[in-house]
Amino acid sequence: MSNILEVENLSVSFDGFKAVDDLSLSVEENELRCVIGPNGAGKTTLLDMICGKTKPSAGRIRFDRHELTQMIEYTITRAGVGRKFQTPSTYEDLTVRENLEISHPARRGVFDCLFFHRSADVDRRVKSVAGDIYLGEQLATKAGLLSHGQKQWLEIGMLLMQESRLLLLDEPVAGMSAREREATAELLKRISKGRSLVVIEHDMGFVGSIADRVTVLHQGKLLAEGSMEAMQRDERVIDVYLGH
């Protein structure tokens, strides 16, 4: 299977501190990759560079046929890379339906928004995505009234509406109940059919339940990579992360 994302010799420094240091990795099409490691390992900074929020000081990032290091954030989004941050970022005063509609590619520009028409195709897409994210019965509910877990699902739904081929998810189950974590695991496994996911997470039970492959970062470098079972047996990973 071909790679949809390739990171080569990526580095970035902040005030002399190397947050990511000569990092290389690749993600295959339709792969659900989890990235783990201690705080300060460079996990979120890696996602920041992939989505264009932070520019690397060295290295390359290729997504599909695009050289992302030469692109700005909104063009990376339009190329098919969607990002979910640690804190849910939804429009609290808009309904679930409206949050999903506003993420549709037909509403990307100012004029697109002004002359947006709720077609039957858009309506079907909204209802389909809402069902996928367990919010099919909450289409008329304002996002501000949703539970924390439901807001996390809504933001994932907004990325699905964008038709992103690569989803970057930063701690998607943080603050969720056990039941919500289980539902989120099922959701991510389901939506990974037809797209690739890179998930940062500290919940090792959750990681073990979803990951096709696990990447372990430490001090901005690649420490180890493989199955969750292999990482749990790796003495280096146990020493710097799992053992703590």
Short mmCIF file of C-alpha atoms in Angstrom, two decimals:
data_model
loop_
_atom_site.label_atom_id
_atom_site.label_comp_id
_atom_site.label_asym_id
_atom_site.label_seq_id
_atom_site.Cartn_x
_atom_site.Cartn_y
_atom_site.Cartn_z
CA MET A 1 0.00 0.00 0.00
CA SER A 2 1.29 3.49 -0.85
CA ASN A 3 2.09 6.23 1.64
CA ILE A 4 -0.27 9.20 1.88
CA LEU A 5 2.02 11.13 4.28
CA GLU A 6 5.81 11.27 4.33
CA VAL A 7 7.80 13.28 6.87
CA GLU A 8 11.52 13.53 6.14
CA ASN A 9 14.21 14.85 8.49
CA LEU A 10 11.81 17.30 10.10
CA SER A 11 13.12 19.75 12.72
CA VAL A 12 11.90 22.88 14.48
CA SER A 13 13.30 24.91 17.37
CA PHE A 14 11.73 27.37 19.79
CA ASP A 15 14.16 29.74 21.54
CA GLY A 16 16.99 27.27 21.04
CA PHE A 17 14.95 24.23 22.18
CA LYS A 18 14.52 21.54 19.53
CA ALA A 19 10.88 20.48 19.84
CA VAL A 20 11.23 18.13 16.87
CA ASP A 21 14.67 16.87 15.90
CA ASP A 22 15.43 15.22 12.51
CA LEU A 23 12.17 13.22 12.55
CA SER A 24 11.18 10.92 9.70
CA LEU A 25 8.05 8.78 9.44
CA SER A 26 5.40 7.75 6.92
CA VAL A 27 1.70 6.91 7.10
CA GLU A 28 -0.02 4.62 4.63
CA GLU A 29 -3.37 5.15 2.95
CA ASN A 30 -6.27 3.97 5.15
CA GLU A 31 -3.95 3.59 8.15
CA LEU A 32 -4.89 4.51 11.71
CA ARG A 33 -1.60 5.60 13.28
CA CYS A 34 -1.27 6.53 16.94
CA VAL A 35 1.55 8.78 18.18
CA ILE A 36 2.49 8.44 21.85
CA GLY A 37 5.21 9.67 24.15
CA PRO A 38 5.83 11.74 27.29
CA ASN A 39 4.90 15.41 27.55
CA GLY A 40 7.34 17.52 25.56
CA ALA A 41 8.10 14.69 23.12
CA GLY A 42 7.05 16.82 20.14
CA LYS A 43 3.72 15.14 19.36
CA THR A 44 1.52 18.22 19.04
CA THR A 45 4.32 20.18 17.35
CA LEU A 46 4.46 17.45 14.70
CA LEU A 47 0.74 17.90 13.95
CA ASP A 48 1.20 21.69 13.98
CA MET A 49 3.82 21.38 11.23
CA ILE A 50 1.78 18.96 9.13
CA CYS A 51 -1.25 21.28 9.12
CA GLY A 52 0.83 24.45 8.55
CA LYS A 53 0.32 26.08 11.94
CA THR A 54 4.09 25.90 12.58
CA LYS A 55 6.75 26.06 9.88
CA PRO A 56 9.67 23.63 10.20
CA SER A 57 13.22 24.93 10.23
CA ALA A 58 14.38 21.89 8.24
CA GLY A 59 12.93 18.88 6.49
CA ARG A 60 10.02 18.08 4.18
CA ILE A 61 6.38 17.03 4.56
CA ARG A 62 4.65 15.43 1.59
CA PHE A 63 0.92 14.64 1.55
CA ASP A 64 -0.31 12.79 -1.49
CA ARG A 65 1.20 14.90 -4.32
CA HIS A 66 1.56 18.07 -2.24
CA GLU A 67 4.69 19.54 -0.64
CA LEU A 68 3.08 20.87 2.56
CA THR A 69 6.09 22.84 3.77
CA GLN A 70 5.51 25.26 0.87
CA MET A 71 1.80 25.74 1.66
CA ILE A 72 -0.19 27.84 4.14
CA GLU A 73 -2.85 26.51 6.50
CA TYR A 74 -6.03 27.01 4.49
CA THR A 75 -4.48 25.56 1.31
CA ILE A 76 -3.37 22.49 3.29
CA THR A 77 -6.94 22.10 4.53
CA ARG A 78 -8.25 22.37 0.98
CA ALA A 79 -5.70 19.77 -0.15
CA GLY A 80 -7.38 17.27 2.20
CA VAL A 81 -5.71 17.54 5.62
CA GLY A 82 -8.08 18.09 8.57
CA ARG A 83 -6.97 18.94 12.11
CA LYS A 84 -8.75 18.52 15.42
CA PHE A 85 -7.12 20.25 18.40
CA GLN A 86 -7.18 19.10 22.04
CA THR A 87 -10.02 21.46 22.97
CA PRO A 88 -13.20 21.10 20.86
CA SER A 89 -13.58 24.02 18.45
CA THR A 90 -17.24 24.20 17.48
CA TYR A 91 -19.61 27.12 16.92
CA GLU A 92 -21.45 27.08 20.24
CA ASP A 93 -24.41 29.25 19.14
CA LEU A 94 -25.04 27.20 15.99
CA THR A 95 -26.91 23.91 15.85
CA VAL A 96 -25.28 20.59 15.07
CA ARG A 97 -26.74 20.83 11.55
CA GLU A 98 -25.34 24.33 11.05
CA ASN A 99 -21.89 23.34 12.36
CA LEU A 100 -21.79 20.50 9.84
CA GLU A 101 -23.13 22.62 6.99
CA ILE A 102 -20.59 25.37 7.55
CA SER A 103 -17.81 22.78 7.14
CA HIS A 104 -19.06 21.62 3.74
CA PRO A 105 -16.64 22.38 0.85
CA ALA A 106 -19.42 24.39 -0.82
CA ARG A 107 -19.05 27.01 1.95
CA ARG A 108 -15.30 27.59 1.80
CA GLY A 109 -15.30 31.14 0.39
CA VAL A 110 -17.10 34.35 1.37
CA PHE A 111 -19.32 34.27 -1.71
CA ASP A 112 -19.91 30.55 -1.27
CA CYS A 113 -21.27 31.26 2.21
CA LEU A 114 -23.42 34.18 1.03
CA PHE A 115 -25.05 32.18 -1.75
CA PHE A 116 -25.01 28.77 -0.08
CA HIS A 117 -28.05 26.65 -0.88
CA ARG A 118 -29.07 23.72 1.30
CA SER A 119 -29.44 21.21 -1.50
CA ALA A 120 -30.77 17.70 -1.13
CA ASP A 121 -27.20 16.38 -1.54
CA VAL A 122 -25.90 18.59 1.28
CA ASP A 123 -28.83 17.60 3.49
CA ARG A 124 -28.18 13.90 2.88
CA ARG A 125 -24.48 14.39 3.64
CA VAL A 126 -25.23 16.23 6.89
CA LYS A 127 -27.64 13.53 8.05
CA SER A 128 -25.20 10.77 7.11
CA VAL A 129 -22.29 12.35 8.99
CA ALA A 130 -24.50 13.17 12.00
CA GLY A 131 -25.48 9.51 12.18
CA ASP A 132 -21.85 8.43 11.94
CA ILE A 133 -20.90 10.63 14.92
CA TYR A 134 -23.87 9.58 17.10
CA LEU A 135 -25.61 12.94 16.74
CA GLY A 136 -28.38 12.05 14.33
CA GLU A 137 -31.02 12.94 16.93
CA GLN A 138 -29.34 16.23 17.89
CA LEU A 139 -29.32 18.05 14.54
CA ALA A 140 -31.43 20.91 15.94
CA THR A 141 -29.46 21.13 19.22
CA LYS A 142 -27.06 24.04 19.70
CA ALA A 143 -23.45 22.89 20.02
CA GLY A 144 -23.11 24.74 23.33
CA LEU A 145 -25.67 22.39 24.88
CA LEU A 146 -23.83 19.21 23.92
CA SER A 147 -21.76 17.22 26.39
CA HIS A 148 -17.97 17.41 26.16
CA GLY A 149 -17.82 14.05 24.40
CA GLN A 150 -20.52 15.04 21.92
CA LYS A 151 -18.60 18.22 21.09
CA GLN A 152 -15.54 16.08 20.35
CA TRP A 153 -17.65 13.94 18.01
CA LEU A 154 -19.13 17.03 16.34
CA GLU A 155 -15.67 18.39 15.57
CA ILE A 156 -14.71 15.04 14.02
CA GLY A 157 -17.92 15.27 11.99
CA MET A 158 -16.91 18.73 10.78
CA LEU A 159 -13.67 17.21 9.44
CA LEU A 160 -15.67 14.47 7.72
CA MET A 161 -17.83 17.15 6.07
CA GLN A 162 -14.63 18.73 4.70
CA GLU A 163 -13.96 15.40 2.96
CA SER A 164 -10.44 15.32 4.43
CA ARG A 165 -8.29 12.36 3.35
CA LEU A 166 -5.94 12.73 6.34
CA LEU A 167 -7.31 13.49 9.81
CA LEU A 168 -4.98 14.73 12.57
CA LEU A 169 -6.61 14.20 15.98
CA ASP A 170 -5.03 15.53 19.17
CA GLU A 171 -6.24 13.62 22.27
CA PRO A 172 -9.77 12.93 20.96
CA VAL A 173 -10.93 11.08 24.12
CA ALA A 174 -9.56 13.49 26.73
CA GLY A 175 -12.26 14.13 29.34
CA MET A 176 -14.59 11.43 28.02
CA SER A 177 -16.42 8.81 30.03
CA ALA A 178 -15.57 5.12 29.58
CA ARG A 179 -18.66 4.62 27.42
CA GLU A 180 -17.78 7.62 25.26
CA ARG A 181 -14.21 6.34 24.81
CA GLU A 182 -15.53 2.99 23.60
CA ALA A 183 -17.90 4.71 21.18
CA THR A 184 -15.07 6.94 19.92
CA ALA A 185 -12.85 3.91 19.31
CA GLU A 186 -15.59 2.38 17.16
CA LEU A 187 -16.07 5.70 15.36
CA LEU A 188 -12.39 6.11 14.50
CA LYS A 189 -12.03 2.53 13.31
CA ARG A 190 -15.10 2.99 11.12
CA ILE A 191 -14.06 6.29 9.52
CA SER A 192 -10.51 5.07 8.89
CA LYS A 193 -11.94 3.03 6.00
CA GLY A 194 -11.25 5.31 3.07
CA ARG A 195 -8.98 7.84 4.82
CA SER A 196 -5.91 7.94 7.06
CA LEU A 197 -5.82 9.06 10.69
CA VAL A 198 -2.95 10.24 12.90
CA VAL A 199 -4.05 10.22 16.55
CA ILE A 200 -2.16 11.60 19.55
CA GLU A 201 -3.35 9.97 22.76
CA HIS A 202 -2.19 9.18 26.31
CA ASP A 203 -4.86 6.56 27.06
CA MET A 204 -2.94 3.36 26.29
CA GLY A 205 -6.05 1.18 26.50
CA PHE A 206 -7.66 3.35 23.84
CA VAL A 207 -4.51 3.30 21.69
CA GLY A 208 -4.34 -0.49 21.89
CA SER A 209 -7.97 -0.76 20.78
CA ILE A 210 -7.61 1.32 17.61
CA ALA A 211 -4.02 1.55 16.33
CA ASP A 212 -2.81 -0.21 13.20
CA ARG A 213 0.66 1.03 14.11
CA VAL A 214 2.15 3.07 16.95
CA THR A 215 4.91 5.71 16.74
CA VAL A 216 6.72 6.63 19.97
CA LEU A 217 8.40 10.03 20.22
CA HIS A 218 10.89 11.12 22.86
CA GLN A 219 12.67 14.49 23.06
CA GLY A 220 11.57 15.33 19.53
CA LYS A 221 13.00 12.16 18.01
CA LEU A 222 11.57 8.86 16.81
CA LEU A 223 12.19 6.35 19.60
CA ALA A 224 10.35 3.29 18.33
CA GLU A 225 7.62 2.20 15.93
CA GLY A 226 5.49 -0.90 15.48
CA SER A 227 2.43 -2.65 16.86
CA MET A 228 1.10 -1.72 20.30
CA GLU A 229 2.09 -5.16 21.54
CA ALA A 230 5.68 -4.64 20.35
CA MET A 231 5.83 -1.19 21.97
CA GLN A 232 4.64 -2.61 25.30
CA ARG A 233 7.60 -5.03 25.22
CA ASP A 234 10.18 -2.47 24.08
CA GLU A 235 12.49 -1.66 27.01
CA ARG A 236 13.21 1.84 25.67
CA VAL A 237 9.50 2.67 25.52
CA ILE A 238 8.90 1.20 28.96
CA ASP A 239 11.76 3.22 30.39
CA VAL A 240 10.85 6.65 28.98
CA TYR A 241 7.05 6.40 28.88
CA LEU A 242 5.03 3.31 29.72
CA GLY A 243 6.91 2.58 32.94
CA HIS A 244 5.93 6.00 34.27
#
